[in-house]
mmCIF file of C-alpha atoms in Angstrom:
data_model
loop_
_atom_site.group_PDB
_atom_site.id
_atom_site.type_symbol
_atom_site.label_atom_id
_atom_site.label_comp_id
_atom_site.label_asym_id
_atom_site.label_seq_id
_atom_site.Cartn_x
_atom_site.Cartn_y
_atom_site.Cartn_z
ATOM 1 C CA UNK U 1 -0.003 -0.035 -0.073
ATOM 2 C CA UNK U 2 1.339 3.426 -0.937
ATOM 3 C CA UNK U 3 0.749 6.752 0.799
ATOM 4 C CA UNK U 4 -2.154 7.576 -1.585
ATOM 5 C CA UNK U 5 -4.086 4.361 -0.470
ATOM 6 C CA UNK U 6 -3.393 2.374 -3.653
ATOM 7 C CA UNK U 7 -2.597 -1.293 -3.252
ATOM 8 C CA UNK U 8 -0.273 -3.140 -5.624
ATOM 9 C CA UNK U 9 1.343 -6.548 -5.304
ATOM 10 C CA UNK U 10 5.100 -6.961 -5.787
ATOM 11 C CA UNK U 11 7.094 -10.267 -6.010
ATOM 12 C CA UNK U 12 9.205 -11.049 -2.965
ATOM 13 C CA UNK U 13 12.528 -12.726 -2.519
ATOM 14 C CA UNK U 14 14.882 -13.822 0.163
ATOM 15 C CA UNK U 15 18.198 -11.886 0.005
ATOM 16 C CA UNK U 16 21.353 -11.612 2.179
ATOM 17 C CA UNK U 17 21.485 -7.946 3.147
ATOM 18 C CA UNK U 18 24.824 -6.445 4.374
ATOM 19 C CA UNK U 19 25.281 -2.756 5.223
ATOM 20 C CA UNK U 20 28.308 -1.382 6.969
ATOM 21 C CA UNK U 21 29.357 -4.794 8.376
ATOM 22 C CA UNK U 22 25.855 -5.757 9.564
ATOM 23 C CA UNK U 23 24.422 -8.691 7.718
ATOM 24 C CA UNK U 24 21.110 -10.719 7.980
ATOM 25 C CA UNK U 25 18.748 -12.601 5.647
ATOM 26 C CA UNK U 26 15.460 -10.719 4.896
ATOM 27 C CA UNK U 27 12.397 -11.204 2.756
ATOM 28 C CA UNK U 28 11.990 -8.046 0.588
ATOM 29 C CA UNK U 29 9.809 -6.860 -2.215
ATOM 30 C CA UNK U 30 11.125 -6.528 -5.734
ATOM 31 C CA UNK U 31 10.357 -3.488 -7.873
ATOM 32 C CA UNK U 32 11.468 -2.530 -11.383
ATOM 33 C CA UNK U 33 12.412 1.079 -10.651
ATOM 34 C CA UNK U 34 13.635 2.515 -7.376
ATOM 35 C CA UNK U 35 15.806 5.537 -6.712
ATOM 36 C CA UNK U 36 18.158 3.354 -4.594
ATOM 37 C CA UNK U 37 19.186 -0.297 -4.933
ATOM 38 C CA UNK U 38 17.736 -1.109 -1.588
ATOM 39 C CA UNK U 39 15.191 0.778 0.596
ATOM 40 C CA UNK U 40 15.512 -0.420 4.290
ATOM 41 C CA UNK U 41 12.743 0.135 6.839
ATOM 42 C CA UNK U 42 12.881 0.564 10.661
ATOM 43 C CA UNK U 43 11.687 -3.035 11.047
ATOM 44 C CA UNK U 44 15.147 -4.283 9.987
ATOM 45 C CA UNK U 45 16.966 -5.548 13.051
ATOM 46 C CA UNK U 46 20.273 -3.586 12.476
ATOM 47 C CA UNK U 47 18.549 -0.250 11.352
ATOM 48 C CA UNK U 48 19.499 1.715 14.514
ATOM 49 C CA UNK U 49 23.115 0.760 14.506
ATOM 50 C CA UNK U 50 23.553 1.641 10.810
ATOM 51 C CA UNK U 51 21.798 4.941 11.179
ATOM 52 C CA UNK U 52 24.287 5.910 13.932
ATOM 53 C CA UNK U 53 27.246 5.180 11.684
ATOM 54 C CA UNK U 54 25.701 7.229 8.779
ATOM 55 C CA UNK U 55 24.977 10.237 10.957
ATOM 56 C CA UNK U 56 28.687 10.063 12.282
ATOM 57 C CA UNK U 57 29.958 10.030 8.677
ATOM 58 C CA UNK U 58 27.881 13.211 7.785
ATOM 59 C CA UNK U 59 29.318 15.092 10.783
ATOM 60 C CA UNK U 60 32.867 14.107 9.785
ATOM 61 C CA UNK U 61 32.228 15.328 6.234
ATOM 62 C CA UNK U 62 31.002 18.666 7.590
ATOM 63 C CA UNK U 63 34.184 19.097 9.556
ATOM 64 C CA UNK U 64 36.212 18.374 6.517
ATOM 65 C CA UNK U 65 34.281 20.943 4.547
ATOM 66 C CA UNK U 66 34.864 23.603 7.303
ATOM 67 C CA UNK U 67 38.685 23.062 7.092
ATOM 68 C CA UNK U 68 38.705 23.425 3.273
ATOM 69 C CA UNK U 69 40.375 26.940 3.435
ATOM 70 C CA UNK U 70 43.283 25.554 5.367
ATOM 71 C CA UNK U 71 43.526 22.607 2.912
ATOM 72 C CA UNK U 72 43.747 24.915 -0.044
ATOM 73 C CA UNK U 73 46.439 26.999 1.600
ATOM 74 C CA UNK U 74 48.597 23.960 2.613
ATOM 75 C CA UNK U 75 47.470 20.819 0.901
ATOM 76 C CA UNK U 76 50.194 18.775 2.704
ATOM 77 C CA UNK U 77 49.079 19.987 6.111
ATOM 78 C CA UNK U 78 48.330 17.562 8.970
ATOM 79 C CA UNK U 79 44.356 17.069 9.415
ATOM 80 C CA UNK U 80 44.807 17.259 13.169
ATOM 81 C CA UNK U 81 46.266 20.814 13.078
ATOM 82 C CA UNK U 82 42.841 22.379 13.825
ATOM 83 C CA UNK U 83 39.996 20.602 15.567
ATOM 84 C CA UNK U 84 36.379 21.672 16.258
ATOM 85 C CA UNK U 85 35.824 19.264 19.001
ATOM 86 C CA UNK U 86 35.215 20.326 22.694
ATOM 87 C CA UNK U 87 38.167 21.353 24.766
ATOM 88 C CA UNK U 88 39.689 18.699 27.012
ATOM 89 C CA UNK U 89 39.932 19.715 30.575
ATOM 90 C CA UNK U 90 43.587 19.757 31.733
ATOM 91 C CA UNK U 91 44.882 19.435 35.236
ATOM 92 C CA UNK U 92 47.190 22.007 36.928
ATOM 93 C CA UNK U 93 50.072 19.580 36.442
ATOM 94 C CA UNK U 94 49.476 19.377 32.743
ATOM 95 C CA UNK U 95 49.307 23.134 32.305
ATOM 96 C CA UNK U 96 52.549 23.449 34.102
ATOM 97 C CA UNK U 97 54.165 20.822 31.729
ATOM 98 C CA UNK U 98 52.893 22.770 28.832
ATOM 99 C CA UNK U 99 54.491 25.943 29.993
ATOM 100 C CA UNK U 100 57.720 24.089 30.481
ATOM 101 C CA UNK U 101 57.457 22.548 26.997
ATOM 102 C CA UNK U 102 57.236 25.925 25.267
ATOM 103 C CA UNK U 103 60.012 27.313 27.445
ATOM 104 C CA UNK U 104 62.198 24.495 26.125
ATOM 105 C CA UNK U 105 61.004 25.171 22.532
ATOM 106 C CA UNK U 106 62.030 28.856 22.856
ATOM 107 C CA UNK U 107 65.399 27.814 24.203
ATOM 108 C CA UNK U 108 65.889 25.380 21.244
ATOM 109 C CA UNK U 109 64.867 28.003 18.844
ATOM 110 C CA UNK U 110 67.750 30.362 19.898
ATOM 111 C CA UNK U 111 70.181 27.448 19.297
ATOM 112 C CA UNK U 112 68.817 26.889 15.740
ATOM 113 C CA UNK U 113 71.491 27.309 13.091
ATOM 114 C CA UNK U 114 69.032 29.012 10.704
ATOM 115 C CA UNK U 115 69.773 32.727 10.158
ATOM 116 C CA UNK U 116 67.820 34.657 12.765
ATOM 117 C CA UNK U 117 67.983 38.269 11.426
ATOM 118 C CA UNK U 118 67.877 39.732 7.972
ATOM 119 C CA UNK U 119 69.794 42.958 7.555
ATOM 120 C CA UNK U 120 67.538 45.994 8.309
ATOM 121 C CA UNK U 121 64.557 43.925 9.510
ATOM 122 C CA UNK U 122 63.019 43.133 12.768
ATOM 123 C CA UNK U 123 61.849 39.593 13.124
ATOM 124 C CA UNK U 124 59.207 40.593 15.606
ATOM 125 C CA UNK U 125 57.524 42.777 12.914
ATOM 126 C CA UNK U 126 57.342 40.305 10.048
ATOM 127 C CA UNK U 127 53.808 39.030 10.901
ATOM 128 C CA UNK U 128 52.166 42.388 10.094
ATOM 129 C CA UNK U 129 48.863 43.532 11.397
ATOM 130 C CA UNK U 130 46.449 40.651 12.266
ATOM 131 C CA UNK U 131 43.685 42.688 10.591
ATOM 132 C CA UNK U 132 45.483 43.039 7.250
ATOM 133 C CA UNK U 133 43.944 40.909 4.363
ATOM 134 C CA UNK U 134 45.868 37.680 3.490
ATOM 135 C CA UNK U 135 47.674 38.063 0.132
ATOM 136 C CA UNK U 136 47.145 35.573 -2.601
ATOM 137 C CA UNK U 137 50.177 33.348 -2.854
ATOM 138 C CA UNK U 138 51.000 30.180 -4.653
ATOM 139 C CA UNK U 139 50.104 27.257 -2.381
ATOM 140 C CA UNK U 140 51.206 24.140 -4.230
ATOM 141 C CA UNK U 141 54.187 22.217 -2.996
ATOM 142 C CA UNK U 142 56.268 23.440 -5.950
ATOM 143 C CA UNK U 143 55.707 27.050 -5.000
ATOM 144 C CA UNK U 144 56.637 26.412 -1.356
ATOM 145 C CA UNK U 145 59.785 24.628 -2.619
ATOM 146 C CA UNK U 146 60.751 27.563 -4.693
ATOM 147 C CA UNK U 147 59.970 30.030 -1.834
ATOM 148 C CA UNK U 148 62.171 28.017 0.554
ATOM 149 C CA UNK U 149 65.101 28.210 -1.784
ATOM 150 C CA UNK U 150 64.659 32.006 -2.359
ATOM 151 C CA UNK U 151 64.357 32.818 1.328
ATOM 152 C CA UNK U 152 67.561 34.092 2.824
ATOM 153 C CA UNK U 153 66.455 33.367 6.377
ATOM 154 C CA UNK U 154 66.437 29.597 5.579
ATOM 155 C CA UNK U 155 69.786 29.424 3.815
ATOM 156 C CA UNK U 156 71.490 28.230 7.009
ATOM 157 C CA UNK U 157 69.222 25.083 7.028
ATOM 158 C CA UNK U 158 70.373 24.114 3.594
ATOM 159 C CA UNK U 159 73.932 24.456 4.716
ATOM 160 C CA UNK U 160 73.286 22.306 7.791
ATOM 161 C CA UNK U 161 71.336 19.321 6.150
ATOM 162 C CA UNK U 162 71.669 16.072 7.903
ATOM 163 C CA UNK U 163 69.400 14.035 5.561
ATOM 164 C CA UNK U 164 68.492 14.528 1.910
ATOM 165 C CA UNK U 165 65.833 12.433 0.246
ATOM 166 C CA UNK U 166 66.505 9.463 2.607
ATOM 167 C CA UNK U 167 70.282 9.640 2.454
ATOM 168 C CA UNK U 168 72.204 10.533 5.644
ATOM 169 C CA UNK U 169 74.680 13.351 4.747
ATOM 170 C CA UNK U 170 76.108 13.868 8.261
ATOM 171 C CA UNK U 171 75.748 11.039 10.827
ATOM 172 C CA UNK U 172 76.625 13.352 13.749
ATOM 173 C CA UNK U 173 73.919 16.008 12.870
ATOM 174 C CA UNK U 174 71.436 13.208 12.133
ATOM 175 C CA UNK U 175 71.899 11.808 15.783
ATOM 176 C CA UNK U 176 71.257 15.278 17.231
ATOM 177 C CA UNK U 177 68.166 17.226 17.529
ATOM 178 C CA UNK U 178 67.051 19.479 16.070
ATOM 179 C CA UNK U 179 68.430 18.718 12.582
ATOM 180 C CA UNK U 180 67.294 19.543 9.067
ATOM 181 C CA UNK U 181 65.977 17.275 6.347
ATOM 182 C CA UNK U 182 65.258 17.569 2.665
ATOM 183 C CA UNK U 183 62.380 15.273 1.484
ATOM 184 C CA UNK U 184 60.683 15.715 -1.951
ATOM 185 C CA UNK U 185 62.698 18.971 -2.202
ATOM 186 C CA UNK U 186 60.895 20.357 0.766
ATOM 187 C CA UNK U 187 62.926 21.483 3.689
ATOM 188 C CA UNK U 188 61.933 20.224 7.285
ATOM 189 C CA UNK U 189 63.226 20.705 10.775
ATOM 190 C CA UNK U 190 63.236 17.440 12.752
ATOM 191 C CA UNK U 191 62.953 17.676 16.539
ATOM 192 C CA UNK U 192 61.850 15.717 19.480
ATOM 193 C CA UNK U 193 58.775 16.556 21.598
ATOM 194 C CA UNK U 194 60.101 17.857 24.942
ATOM 195 C CA UNK U 195 57.652 15.606 27.025
ATOM 196 C CA UNK U 196 56.771 12.601 24.955
ATOM 197 C CA UNK U 197 60.135 12.237 23.025
ATOM 198 C CA UNK U 198 58.247 11.613 19.790
ATOM 199 C CA UNK U 199 59.803 12.890 16.411
ATOM 200 C CA UNK U 200 58.259 15.968 14.954
ATOM 201 C CA UNK U 201 58.754 16.967 11.384
ATOM 202 C CA UNK U 202 58.232 20.652 10.934
ATOM 203 C CA UNK U 203 58.083 22.310 7.533
ATOM 204 C CA UNK U 204 60.418 25.449 7.454
ATOM 205 C CA UNK U 205 57.967 28.127 6.281
ATOM 206 C CA UNK U 206 59.255 30.839 3.866
ATOM 207 C CA UNK U 207 58.752 34.504 4.875
ATOM 208 C CA UNK U 208 55.783 35.050 2.498
ATOM 209 C CA UNK U 209 53.721 32.363 4.050
ATOM 210 C CA UNK U 210 54.260 33.044 7.699
ATOM 211 C CA UNK U 211 51.337 35.715 8.171
ATOM 212 C CA UNK U 212 49.007 33.358 6.351
ATOM 213 C CA UNK U 213 49.772 30.621 8.818
ATOM 214 C CA UNK U 214 49.543 33.007 11.850
ATOM 215 C CA UNK U 215 46.057 34.093 10.573
ATOM 216 C CA UNK U 216 44.930 30.505 10.191
ATOM 217 C CA UNK U 217 46.236 29.281 13.586
ATOM 218 C CA UNK U 218 44.768 32.340 15.545
ATOM 219 C CA UNK U 219 42.264 34.508 13.732
ATOM 220 C CA UNK U 220 39.870 32.295 11.894
ATOM 221 C CA UNK U 221 36.710 30.886 13.512
ATOM 222 C CA UNK U 222 38.108 27.304 13.816
ATOM 223 C CA UNK U 223 41.249 28.660 15.489
ATOM 224 C CA UNK U 224 39.227 30.439 18.216
ATOM 225 C CA UNK U 225 41.624 33.286 19.042
ATOM 226 C CA UNK U 226 43.646 31.242 21.549
ATOM 227 C CA UNK U 227 46.614 32.524 23.475
ATOM 228 C CA UNK U 228 50.211 32.363 22.833
ATOM 229 C CA UNK U 229 51.044 28.807 24.100
ATOM 230 C CA UNK U 230 48.056 27.183 22.267
ATOM 231 C CA UNK U 231 48.608 29.157 18.987
ATOM 232 C CA UNK U 232 52.221 27.987 19.150
ATOM 233 C CA UNK U 233 51.000 24.380 19.768
ATOM 234 C CA UNK U 234 48.995 24.546 16.503
ATOM 235 C CA UNK U 235 51.878 25.971 14.580
ATOM 236 C CA UNK U 236 54.947 24.005 15.995
ATOM 237 C CA UNK U 237 53.053 20.702 15.440
ATOM 238 C CA UNK U 238 53.892 20.871 11.698
ATOM 239 C CA UNK U 239 55.644 24.244 11.040
ATOM 240 C CA UNK U 240 58.753 26.267 12.068
ATOM 241 C CA UNK U 241 60.630 29.336 11.079
ATOM 242 C CA UNK U 242 63.284 31.574 12.629
ATOM 243 C CA UNK U 243 61.799 33.815 15.239
ATOM 244 C CA UNK U 244 58.377 31.941 15.375
ATOM 245 C CA UNK U 245 58.140 32.267 19.148
ATOM 246 C CA UNK U 246 58.433 36.083 19.082
ATOM 247 C CA UNK U 247 56.250 36.546 16.030
ATOM 248 C CA UNK U 248 53.380 34.535 17.588
ATOM 249 C CA UNK U 249 53.625 36.442 20.820
ATOM 250 C CA UNK U 250 53.511 39.856 18.991
ATOM 251 C CA UNK U 251 50.708 38.586 16.679
ATOM 252 C CA UNK U 252 48.496 37.584 19.569
ATOM 253 C CA UNK U 253 49.175 40.736 21.452
ATOM 254 C CA UNK U 254 48.212 42.989 18.488
ATOM 255 C CA UNK U 255 45.100 40.952 17.523
ATOM 256 C CA UNK U 256 42.232 43.539 17.484
ATOM 257 C CA UNK U 257 39.591 40.984 18.566
ATOM 258 C CA UNK U 258 41.688 39.778 21.480
ATOM 259 C CA UNK U 259 42.342 43.284 22.689
ATOM 260 C CA UNK U 260 38.568 43.942 22.819
ATOM 261 C CA UNK U 261 37.727 40.937 25.080
ATOM 262 C CA UNK U 262 41.059 40.457 26.989
ATOM 263 C CA UNK U 263 40.717 41.058 30.780
ATOM 264 C CA UNK U 264 42.224 44.335 31.810
ATOM 265 C CA UNK U 265 44.914 44.255 34.490
ATOM 266 C CA UNK U 266 44.174 45.697 37.933
ATOM 267 C CA UNK U 267 45.301 49.241 38.237
ATOM 268 C CA UNK U 268 48.027 49.716 40.828
ATOM 269 C CA UNK U 269 47.233 51.899 43.756
ATOM 270 C CA UNK U 270 49.253 55.153 43.641
ATOM 271 C CA UNK U 271 51.809 55.841 46.226
ATOM 272 C CA UNK U 272 50.617 58.183 48.935
ATOM 273 C CA UNK U 273 53.350 60.414 50.345
ATOM 274 C CA UNK U 274 53.707 60.416 54.147
ATOM 275 C CA UNK U 275 52.712 63.821 55.546
ATOM 276 C CA UNK U 276 55.541 65.913 56.964
ATOM 277 C CA UNK U 277 55.758 66.140 60.745
ATOM 278 C CA UNK U 278 56.438 69.755 61.564
ATOM 279 C CA UNK U 279 56.903 69.751 65.381
ATOM 280 C CA UNK U 280 59.078 67.461 67.638
ATOM 281 C CA UNK U 281 57.049 64.782 69.281
ATOM 282 C CA UNK U 282 54.007 65.600 67.289
ATOM 283 C CA UNK U 283 54.014 61.898 66.135
ATOM 284 C CA UNK U 284 55.767 59.172 67.953
ATOM 285 C CA UNK U 285 56.396 55.394 67.180
ATOM 286 C CA UNK U 286 56.286 52.967 70.032
ATOM 287 C CA UNK U 287 57.449 49.261 69.960
ATOM 288 C CA UNK U 288 58.817 46.628 72.291
ATOM 289 C CA UNK U 289 62.153 44.831 72.184
ATOM 290 C CA UNK U 290 62.588 41.479 73.930
ATOM 291 C CA UNK U 291 62.544 39.363 75.909
ATOM 292 C CA UNK U 292 66.213 39.832 76.601
ATOM 293 C CA UNK U 293 68.529 38.478 79.239
ATOM 294 C CA UNK U 294 67.248 39.631 82.607
ATOM 295 C CA UNK U 295 69.188 42.398 84.284
ATOM 296 C CA UNK U 296 70.069 42.735 87.987
ATOM 297 C CA UNK U 297 67.065 45.025 88.363
ATOM 298 C CA UNK U 298 64.805 42.346 86.832
ATOM 299 C CA UNK U 299 64.243 44.092 83.437
ATOM 300 C CA UNK U 300 63.994 41.962 80.373
ATOM 301 C CA UNK U 301 62.129 44.184 77.835
ATOM 302 C CA UNK U 302 62.848 47.585 76.323
ATOM 303 C CA UNK U 303 60.081 50.082 75.426
ATOM 304 C CA UNK U 304 61.428 51.930 72.323
ATOM 305 C CA UNK U 305 59.925 55.470 71.597
ATOM 306 C CA UNK U 306 61.089 57.353 68.418
ATOM 307 C CA UNK U 307 60.074 60.947 67.455
ATOM 308 C CA UNK U 308 59.241 61.127 63.707
ATOM 309 C CA UNK U 309 60.326 64.733 63.464
ATOM 310 C CA UNK U 310 63.785 64.562 64.878
ATOM 311 C CA UNK U 311 64.288 60.690 64.998
ATOM 312 C CA UNK U 312 65.214 61.197 68.650
ATOM 313 C CA UNK U 313 64.947 57.801 70.455
ATOM 314 C CA UNK U 314 63.925 56.858 73.972
ATOM 315 C CA UNK U 315 64.791 53.410 75.431
ATOM 316 C CA UNK U 316 62.926 52.510 78.695
ATOM 317 C CA UNK U 317 63.676 49.215 80.503
ATOM 318 C CA UNK U 318 60.626 47.245 81.583
ATOM 319 C CA UNK U 319 60.090 44.314 83.977
ATOM 320 C CA UNK U 320 56.817 43.331 82.270
ATOM 321 C CA UNK U 321 54.909 44.397 79.147
ATOM 322 C CA UNK U 322 51.398 44.863 80.561
ATOM 323 C CA UNK U 323 49.229 47.605 79.185
ATOM 324 C CA UNK U 324 49.280 49.432 82.588
ATOM 325 C CA UNK U 325 53.059 49.467 82.672
ATOM 326 C CA UNK U 326 53.351 50.848 79.103
ATOM 327 C CA UNK U 327 50.748 53.462 79.830
ATOM 328 C CA UNK U 328 52.573 54.683 83.018
ATOM 329 C CA UNK U 329 55.902 55.035 80.969
ATOM 330 C CA UNK U 330 54.119 56.880 78.185
ATOM 331 C CA UNK U 331 52.602 59.443 80.635
ATOM 332 C CA UNK U 332 56.011 59.940 82.234
ATOM 333 C CA UNK U 333 57.406 60.766 78.773
ATOM 334 C CA UNK U 334 54.472 63.052 77.906
ATOM 335 C CA UNK U 335 55.184 65.052 81.132
ATOM 336 C CA UNK U 336 58.713 65.818 79.728
ATOM 337 C CA UNK U 337 58.099 66.371 76.005
ATOM 338 C CA UNK U 338 54.446 67.126 75.774
ATOM 339 C CA UNK U 339 51.461 65.231 74.485
ATOM 340 C CA UNK U 340 51.736 64.038 70.935
ATOM 341 C CA UNK U 341 48.914 64.206 68.249
ATOM 342 C CA UNK U 342 49.541 60.700 66.946
ATOM 343 C CA UNK U 343 50.991 57.353 68.337
ATOM 344 C CA UNK U 344 52.030 54.692 65.783
ATOM 345 C CA UNK U 345 52.118 51.145 67.257
ATOM 346 C CA UNK U 346 51.818 47.526 65.957
ATOM 347 C CA UNK U 347 48.654 45.417 66.651
ATOM 348 C CA UNK U 348 49.977 43.749 69.781
ATOM 349 C CA UNK U 349 47.433 43.190 72.647
ATOM 350 C CA UNK U 350 49.349 45.473 75.076
ATOM 351 C CA UNK U 351 48.894 48.425 72.547
ATOM 352 C CA UNK U 352 45.371 47.612 71.568
ATOM 353 C CA UNK U 353 43.982 47.017 75.079
ATOM 354 C CA UNK U 354 40.970 48.870 76.527
ATOM 355 C CA UNK U 355 43.275 50.841 78.882
ATOM 356 C CA UNK U 356 45.420 52.229 76.024
ATOM 357 C CA UNK U 357 42.331 53.189 74.126
ATOM 358 C CA UNK U 358 41.055 55.072 77.183
ATOM 359 C CA UNK U 359 44.377 56.877 77.717
ATOM 360 C CA UNK U 360 44.494 57.999 74.041
ATOM 361 C CA UNK U 361 40.791 59.121 74.241
ATOM 362 C CA UNK U 362 41.428 61.089 77.437
ATOM 363 C CA UNK U 363 44.583 62.805 76.034
ATOM 364 C CA UNK U 364 42.990 63.322 72.585
ATOM 365 C CA UNK U 365 45.748 61.268 70.881
ATOM 366 C CA UNK U 366 45.060 59.569 67.500
ATOM 367 C CA UNK U 367 46.105 55.945 67.641
ATOM 368 C CA UNK U 368 47.638 54.658 64.392
ATOM 369 C CA UNK U 369 48.212 50.890 63.766
ATOM 370 C CA UNK U 370 50.567 49.214 61.318
ATOM 371 C CA UNK U 371 49.147 46.538 59.031
#
């Protein structure tokens, strides 16, 4: 029966049906003209499993279409260079290891025999403005080979080749990392991953292609405007050039989109100048020293009082450090030099006691405390 209500008989036959590795014997109708060789219904026992496989294949094809721009630029790029899957949560230890890894990469970069500077040019400025349009360049392997040969910043790598098209030219250089390799006339830098020890073959990128790679690894939607370390992780997995660490850092710092959303640092509190003390003993500082070795009179602490105007010190021996003893000695001092406006002390209990607060209140003295 069709959807219009018509009923028509079709011959049937037993067939062995196999789709995506799932096989079974089914009884099916046979029609002369169908848009597909086989039309399977939900009553087939493996329908759900096959449907999941087909949906997954469609999702993978969509991901491949999204990365078409990257593939056109570098057809020999690694498919894992960019990923649209969800971010994997990393522990604090893993993040520390990543920071160490890129510190090691920066250190190795400085030891690289490739020429680091071109006369009259700053390596940190070669990336250009992240907002500039990407120029049209030849992106076939042949164009990249020619650009590598014409790039003076890569001439040192040709002079230091360890392997050329599978033939070891220098056994000593070949045993050390990083070293340089020529394969299919393309120049590679071979290094070891700082953590895993796996070999990484990095294409040495000519000067004309560097800004394109920086744009692709940081600014396009698939890249996600990540920070310096993660942008470097994308690049250094398959690419390298002299000064790459500094260029990536400058490129990320000058990205207009990142500057709009980056968290602003906390503004430092300005320094507040200490007000001048105009009169002697207008402000005094009080502190205790001890316990010390007991004297013949039984004193084992010293009450130190300093005038902020003249830096004149007073040292008064004490048998104990109770609040009442300190208050008595201060009143004796005030009887000789006058009552100060401010007293600066620490937050010890003998200075913050109720008795000391009452003394300051009665004499109209402002009590200041250190933090």
